[in-house]
CSV table of C-alpha atoms in Angstrom, one decimal:
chain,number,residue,atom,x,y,z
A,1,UNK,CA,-3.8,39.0,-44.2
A,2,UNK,CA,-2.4,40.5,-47.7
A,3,UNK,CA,-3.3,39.0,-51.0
A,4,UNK,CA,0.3,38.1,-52.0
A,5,UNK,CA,-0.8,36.5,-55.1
A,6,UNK,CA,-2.4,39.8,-56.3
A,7,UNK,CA,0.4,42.0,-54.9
A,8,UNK,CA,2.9,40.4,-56.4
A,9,UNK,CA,0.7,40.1,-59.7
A,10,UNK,CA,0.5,44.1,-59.5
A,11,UNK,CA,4.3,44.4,-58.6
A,12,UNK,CA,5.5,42.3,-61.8
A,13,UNK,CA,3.3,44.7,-64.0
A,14,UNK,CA,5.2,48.0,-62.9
A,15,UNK,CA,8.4,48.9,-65.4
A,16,UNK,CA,11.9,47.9,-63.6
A,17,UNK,CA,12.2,51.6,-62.6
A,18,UNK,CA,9.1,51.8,-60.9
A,19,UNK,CA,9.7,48.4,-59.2
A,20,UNK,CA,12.4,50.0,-57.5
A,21,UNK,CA,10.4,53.0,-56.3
A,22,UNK,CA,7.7,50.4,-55.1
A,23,UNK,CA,10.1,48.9,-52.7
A,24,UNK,CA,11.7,52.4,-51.6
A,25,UNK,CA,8.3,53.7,-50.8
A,26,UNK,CA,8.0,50.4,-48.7
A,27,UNK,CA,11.4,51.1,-46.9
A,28,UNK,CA,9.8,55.0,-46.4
A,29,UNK,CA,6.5,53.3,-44.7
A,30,UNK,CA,9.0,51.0,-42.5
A,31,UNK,CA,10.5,54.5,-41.3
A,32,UNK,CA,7.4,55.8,-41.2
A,33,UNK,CA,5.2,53.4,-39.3
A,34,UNK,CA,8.5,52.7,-36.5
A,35,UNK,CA,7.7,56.7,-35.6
A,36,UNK,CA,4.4,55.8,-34.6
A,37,UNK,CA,4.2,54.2,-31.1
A,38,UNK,CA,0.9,52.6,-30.4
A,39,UNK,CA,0.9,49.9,-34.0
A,40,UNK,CA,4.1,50.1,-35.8
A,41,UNK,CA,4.3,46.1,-33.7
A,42,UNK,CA,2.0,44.9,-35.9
A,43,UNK,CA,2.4,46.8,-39.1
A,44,UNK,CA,6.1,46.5,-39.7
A,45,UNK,CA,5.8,43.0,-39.9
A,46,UNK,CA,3.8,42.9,-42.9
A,47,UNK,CA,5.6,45.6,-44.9
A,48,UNK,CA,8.9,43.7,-44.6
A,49,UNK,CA,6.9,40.5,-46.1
A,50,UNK,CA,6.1,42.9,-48.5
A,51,UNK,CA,9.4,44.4,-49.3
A,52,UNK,CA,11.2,40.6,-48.9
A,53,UNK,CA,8.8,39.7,-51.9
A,54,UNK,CA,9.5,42.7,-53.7
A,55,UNK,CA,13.3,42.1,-53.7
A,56,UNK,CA,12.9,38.5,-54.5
A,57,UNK,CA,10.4,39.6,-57.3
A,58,UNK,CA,13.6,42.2,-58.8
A,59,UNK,CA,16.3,39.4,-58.0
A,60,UNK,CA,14.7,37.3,-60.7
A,61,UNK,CA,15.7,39.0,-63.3
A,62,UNK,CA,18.6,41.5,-61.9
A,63,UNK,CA,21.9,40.2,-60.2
A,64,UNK,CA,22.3,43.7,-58.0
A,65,UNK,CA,24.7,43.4,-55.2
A,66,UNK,CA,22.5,45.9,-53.7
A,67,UNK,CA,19.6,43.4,-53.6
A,68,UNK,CA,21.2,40.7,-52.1
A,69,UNK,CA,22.2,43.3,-49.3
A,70,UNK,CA,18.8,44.3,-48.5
A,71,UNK,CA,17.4,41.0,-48.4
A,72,UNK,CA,19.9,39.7,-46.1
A,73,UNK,CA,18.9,43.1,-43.8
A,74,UNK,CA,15.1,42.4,-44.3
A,75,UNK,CA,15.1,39.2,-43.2
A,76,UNK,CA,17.1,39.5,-40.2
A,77,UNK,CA,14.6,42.9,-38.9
A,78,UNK,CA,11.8,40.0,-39.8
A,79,UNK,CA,13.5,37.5,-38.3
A,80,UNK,CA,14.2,39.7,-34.8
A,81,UNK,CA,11.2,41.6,-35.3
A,82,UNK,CA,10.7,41.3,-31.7
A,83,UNK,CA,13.4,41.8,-30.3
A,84,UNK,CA,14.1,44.9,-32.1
A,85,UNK,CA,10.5,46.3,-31.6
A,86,UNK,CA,11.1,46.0,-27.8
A,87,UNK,CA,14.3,48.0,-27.8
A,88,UNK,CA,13.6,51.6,-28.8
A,89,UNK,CA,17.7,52.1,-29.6
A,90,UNK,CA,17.3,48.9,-32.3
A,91,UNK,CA,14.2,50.6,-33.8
A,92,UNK,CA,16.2,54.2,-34.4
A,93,UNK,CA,18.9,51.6,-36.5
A,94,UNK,CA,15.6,50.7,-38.2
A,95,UNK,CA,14.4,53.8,-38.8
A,96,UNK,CA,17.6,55.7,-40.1
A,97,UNK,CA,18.9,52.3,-42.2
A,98,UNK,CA,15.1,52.0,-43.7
A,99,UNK,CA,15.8,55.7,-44.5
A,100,UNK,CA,19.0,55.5,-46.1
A,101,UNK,CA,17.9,52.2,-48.3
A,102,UNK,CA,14.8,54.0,-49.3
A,103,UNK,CA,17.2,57.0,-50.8
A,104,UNK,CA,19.5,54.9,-52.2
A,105,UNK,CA,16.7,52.7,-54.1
A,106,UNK,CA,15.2,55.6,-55.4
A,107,UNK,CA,18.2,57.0,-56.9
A,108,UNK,CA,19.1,53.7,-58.7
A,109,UNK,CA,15.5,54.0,-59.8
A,110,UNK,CA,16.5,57.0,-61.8
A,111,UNK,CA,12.5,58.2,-60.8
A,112,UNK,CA,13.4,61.3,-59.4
A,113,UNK,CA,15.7,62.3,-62.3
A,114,UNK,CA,13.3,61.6,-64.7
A,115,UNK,CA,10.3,63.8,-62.7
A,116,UNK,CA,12.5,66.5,-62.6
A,117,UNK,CA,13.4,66.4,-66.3
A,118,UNK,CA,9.2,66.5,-66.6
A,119,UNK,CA,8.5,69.5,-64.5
């Protein structure tokens, strides 16, 4: 089992920019691990623990529409988790809205801007 205490004590370290890349890199290993037939079961699970306290961790100090959107999506692929892993048409929705979320994060991040400024 995760160390929450310590992942969220590395999380609340990161700048508010890289928080949000954190949490689209999570989204990106949801899409990833759902590609990957024999454990994504198991793993998924955990990442969206992991992104659900990652958007809690940003709601504290940001009131994002956004945010509020994506927890109420988390928690219902946690809550269903089951369900949806047992239907491979509910895990493509998975895949291509963990996707888009990931994209969208990342561009309110501003990281990708600011590495391309760099190169």
């Amino acid at each position: 089992m995760p160390n929450w205490i310590a992942i969220e004590a590395g999380f609340l370290k990161l700048t508010y920019t890289r928080e949000l890349g954190e949490l689209a890199a999570c989204l990106a290993r949801i899409k990833a691990w759902c590609l990957i037939e024999d454990s994504f079961r198991e793993v998924v699970p955990v990442i969206l623990d992991e992104s659900l306290l990652y958007v809690s961790l940003l709601q504290r100090e940001n009131d994002i529409v956004e945010l509020t959107q994506l927890k109420q999506l988390l928690e219902d692929w946690r809550e269903r988790w089951e369900i949806i892993a047992s239907a491979p048409s509910e895990v493509t929705v998975v895949v291509t809205t963990a996707a888009t979320w990931s994209e969208r994060l990342l561009d309110m991040s501003g990281l990708l801007v600011a590495e391309s400024r760099s190169a």
